[in-house]
mmCIF file of C-alpha atoms in Angstrom:
data_model
loop_
_atom_site.group_PDB
_atom_site.id
_atom_site.type_symbol
_atom_site.label_atom_id
_atom_site.label_comp_id
_atom_site.label_asym_id
_atom_site.label_seq_id
_atom_site.Cartn_x
_atom_site.Cartn_y
_atom_site.Cartn_z
ATOM 1 C CA MET A 227 -16.065 -25.205 65.340
ATOM 2 C CA ALA A 228 -18.726 -22.564 65.137
ATOM 3 C CA SER A 229 -16.432 -19.798 63.856
ATOM 4 C CA GLU A 230 -16.492 -19.022 60.152
ATOM 5 C CA THR A 231 -13.128 -19.647 58.510
ATOM 6 C CA GLY A 232 -13.714 -17.163 55.677
ATOM 7 C CA ASP A 233 -13.529 -17.886 51.956
ATOM 8 C CA PRO A 234 -11.847 -21.314 51.700
ATOM 9 C CA ALA A 235 -11.000 -20.879 48.009
ATOM 10 C CA ALA A 236 -9.292 -17.528 48.642
ATOM 11 C CA ILE A 237 -7.356 -18.976 51.554
ATOM 12 C CA GLU A 238 -6.250 -21.994 49.504
ATOM 13 C CA ARG A 239 -5.065 -19.619 46.740
ATOM 14 C CA ALA A 240 -3.126 -17.559 49.295
ATOM 15 C CA VAL A 241 -1.485 -20.718 50.683
ATOM 16 C CA ALA A 242 -0.531 -21.857 47.165
ATOM 17 C CA GLU A 243 0.775 -18.431 46.086
ATOM 18 C CA ARG A 244 2.536 -17.324 49.278
ATOM 19 C CA THR A 245 4.108 -20.496 50.648
ATOM 20 C CA ASP A 246 6.154 -23.454 49.468
ATOM 21 C CA ALA A 247 3.364 -25.806 50.542
ATOM 22 C CA PRO A 248 2.654 -28.679 48.140
ATOM 23 C CA ALA A 249 -0.298 -28.058 45.848
ATOM 24 C CA GLY A 250 -1.147 -31.643 44.876
ATOM 25 C CA GLY A 251 -2.758 -32.903 48.061
ATOM 26 C CA GLU A 252 -5.708 -32.157 50.259
ATOM 27 C CA THR A 253 -6.118 -28.892 52.167
ATOM 28 C CA VAL A 254 -7.319 -29.706 55.680
ATOM 29 C CA PRO A 255 -8.854 -26.793 57.639
ATOM 30 C CA LEU A 256 -8.534 -26.672 61.425
ATOM 31 C CA ASP A 257 -10.171 -23.824 63.342
ATOM 32 C CA VAL A 258 -8.812 -23.667 66.901
ATOM 33 C CA ARG A 259 -9.965 -20.147 67.781
ATOM 34 C CA GLU A 260 -12.602 -21.317 70.245
ATOM 35 C CA LEU A 261 -10.441 -23.888 72.029
ATOM 36 C CA GLY A 262 -8.920 -23.083 75.392
ATOM 37 C CA PRO A 263 -5.273 -23.785 76.148
ATOM 38 C CA PRO A 264 -3.598 -26.196 75.607
ATOM 39 C CA LYS A 265 -6.114 -27.700 73.176
ATOM 40 C CA PRO A 266 -5.078 -25.685 70.062
ATOM 41 C CA LEU A 267 -1.517 -26.983 70.334
ATOM 42 C CA ARG A 268 -2.546 -30.570 71.031
ATOM 43 C CA GLU A 269 -5.233 -30.673 68.354
ATOM 44 C CA THR A 270 -2.880 -29.271 65.725
ATOM 45 C CA LEU A 271 -0.070 -31.692 66.574
ATOM 46 C CA GLU A 272 -2.479 -34.627 66.439
ATOM 47 C CA ARG A 273 -3.877 -33.537 63.067
ATOM 48 C CA VAL A 274 -0.532 -32.899 61.350
ATOM 49 C CA GLU A 275 0.556 -36.453 62.132
ATOM 50 C CA THR A 276 -2.283 -37.706 59.906
ATOM 51 C CA LEU A 277 -1.315 -35.604 56.856
ATOM 52 C CA GLY A 278 -0.299 -37.264 53.624
ATOM 53 C CA ASP A 279 2.925 -36.212 51.887
ATOM 54 C CA ASP A 280 1.231 -33.550 49.741
ATOM 55 C CA ASP A 281 -1.457 -32.482 52.231
ATOM 56 C CA VAL A 282 -1.548 -29.080 53.930
ATOM 57 C CA LEU A 283 -3.175 -28.325 57.275
ATOM 58 C CA VAL A 284 -4.549 -24.781 57.390
ATOM 59 C CA GLN A 285 -4.844 -23.697 61.014
ATOM 60 C CA TYR A 286 -7.104 -20.768 61.927
ATOM 61 C CA ASN A 287 -6.124 -19.204 65.228
ATOM 62 C CA ASP A 288 -6.784 -15.968 67.088
ATOM 63 C CA ARG A 289 -3.020 -15.353 67.457
ATOM 64 C CA ALA A 290 0.306 -16.551 66.090
ATOM 65 C CA PRO A 291 0.898 -20.050 67.502
ATOM 66 C CA GLN A 292 4.377 -19.368 68.907
ATOM 67 C CA PHE A 293 4.646 -22.523 70.986
ATOM 68 C CA LEU A 294 3.591 -24.648 68.024
ATOM 69 C CA PHE A 295 6.463 -23.670 65.709
ATOM 70 C CA PRO A 296 9.349 -25.356 67.603
ATOM 71 C CA ARG A 297 7.303 -28.521 67.981
ATOM 72 C CA LEU A 298 6.610 -28.588 64.254
ATOM 73 C CA ASP A 299 10.340 -28.155 63.606
ATOM 74 C CA ASP A 300 11.092 -31.080 65.929
ATOM 75 C CA ARG A 301 8.583 -33.282 64.088
ATOM 76 C CA GLY A 302 9.787 -32.430 60.579
ATOM 77 C CA PHE A 303 6.965 -30.164 59.437
ATOM 78 C CA ALA A 304 7.289 -26.960 57.456
ATOM 79 C CA TYR A 305 4.962 -24.031 58.098
ATOM 80 C CA ALA A 306 4.282 -20.478 57.051
ATOM 81 C CA ALA A 307 2.005 -17.714 58.220
ATOM 82 C CA VAL A 308 -0.396 -16.672 55.476
ATOM 83 C CA GLU A 309 -1.778 -13.171 55.200
ATOM 84 C CA THR A 310 -5.169 -12.909 53.560
ATOM 85 C CA ASP A 311 -8.194 -10.646 53.774
ATOM 86 C CA ALA A 312 -10.448 -13.687 53.368
ATOM 87 C CA THR A 313 -10.654 -14.217 57.157
ATOM 88 C CA ASP A 314 -9.946 -12.335 60.371
ATOM 89 C CA ALA A 315 -8.028 -15.313 61.795
ATOM 90 C CA VAL A 316 -4.282 -15.843 61.929
ATOM 91 C CA VAL A 317 -3.766 -18.470 59.233
ATOM 92 C CA THR A 318 -0.840 -20.882 59.374
ATOM 93 C CA ALA A 319 -0.198 -23.449 56.648
ATOM 94 C CA ILE A 320 1.537 -26.637 57.853
ATOM 95 C CA TRP A 321 2.823 -29.497 55.713
ATOM 96 C CA PRO A 322 5.294 -32.393 55.900
ATOM 97 C CA ALA A 323 8.755 -31.065 55.046
ATOM 98 C CA ASP A 324 10.613 -32.957 52.367
ATOM 99 C CA GLY A 325 13.956 -31.714 53.590
ATOM 100 C CA GLU A 326 14.400 -29.222 50.764
ATOM 101 C CA GLY A 327 11.372 -27.091 49.898
ATOM 102 C CA GLY A 328 9.906 -26.477 53.330
ATOM 103 C CA VAL A 329 10.076 -22.954 54.712
ATOM 104 C CA SER A 330 9.309 -22.067 58.283
ATOM 105 C CA ALA A 331 7.561 -18.849 59.235
ATOM 106 C CA GLY A 332 10.825 -17.143 60.171
ATOM 107 C CA GLU A 333 12.606 -18.180 56.978
ATOM 108 C CA GLU A 334 9.686 -17.035 54.839
ATOM 109 C CA ALA A 335 9.725 -13.624 56.495
ATOM 110 C CA ALA A 336 13.481 -13.339 56.166
ATOM 111 C CA SER A 337 13.104 -13.759 52.432
ATOM 112 C CA ASP A 338 10.589 -10.918 52.391
ATOM 113 C CA GLY A 339 8.182 -13.171 50.516
ATOM 114 C CA PRO A 340 4.705 -11.835 49.824
ATOM 115 C CA GLY A 341 2.367 -12.360 52.728
ATOM 116 C CA ALA A 342 5.141 -13.616 54.969
ATOM 117 C CA THR A 343 5.073 -12.637 58.598
ATOM 118 C CA ASP A 344 7.752 -13.059 61.190
ATOM 119 C CA PRO A 345 6.154 -13.633 64.582
ATOM 120 C CA SER A 346 7.669 -11.097 66.910
ATOM 121 C CA PRO A 347 9.246 -12.351 70.129
ATOM 122 C CA GLY A 348 6.930 -10.157 72.208
ATOM 123 C CA SER A 349 3.685 -11.328 70.604
ATOM 124 C CA ALA A 350 1.065 -13.120 72.642
ATOM 125 C CA PRO A 351 1.874 -16.837 72.979
ATOM 126 C CA ASN A 352 -0.535 -19.561 71.975
ATOM 127 C CA PRO A 353 -0.420 -22.609 74.215
#
């Protein structure tokens, strides 16, 4: 993608500090801001299926990917929105859930964790 994803090191630190994502694997960036619907959803779902157990996909989007979250739940992936000043994109960390430590975006926000966001029901959908 042509869009700049910001400071990768700062974003990786934010993911590590503000989510329950595993820290031992690879961080895989995926910028879908320039893709038209439904490509962001499809591309993300294809990429998460290739993640190793400790890998984290960091999706950069222009909005909260509302339609993605239920599909990630169905496939056994954990995710969390990550707030950072390192980029102007909406950043979502996605990783394989181990059944215990994974926190979805809604659960993270409910715990009032730092940087957690709860996508509002009226926000713009992302196909």
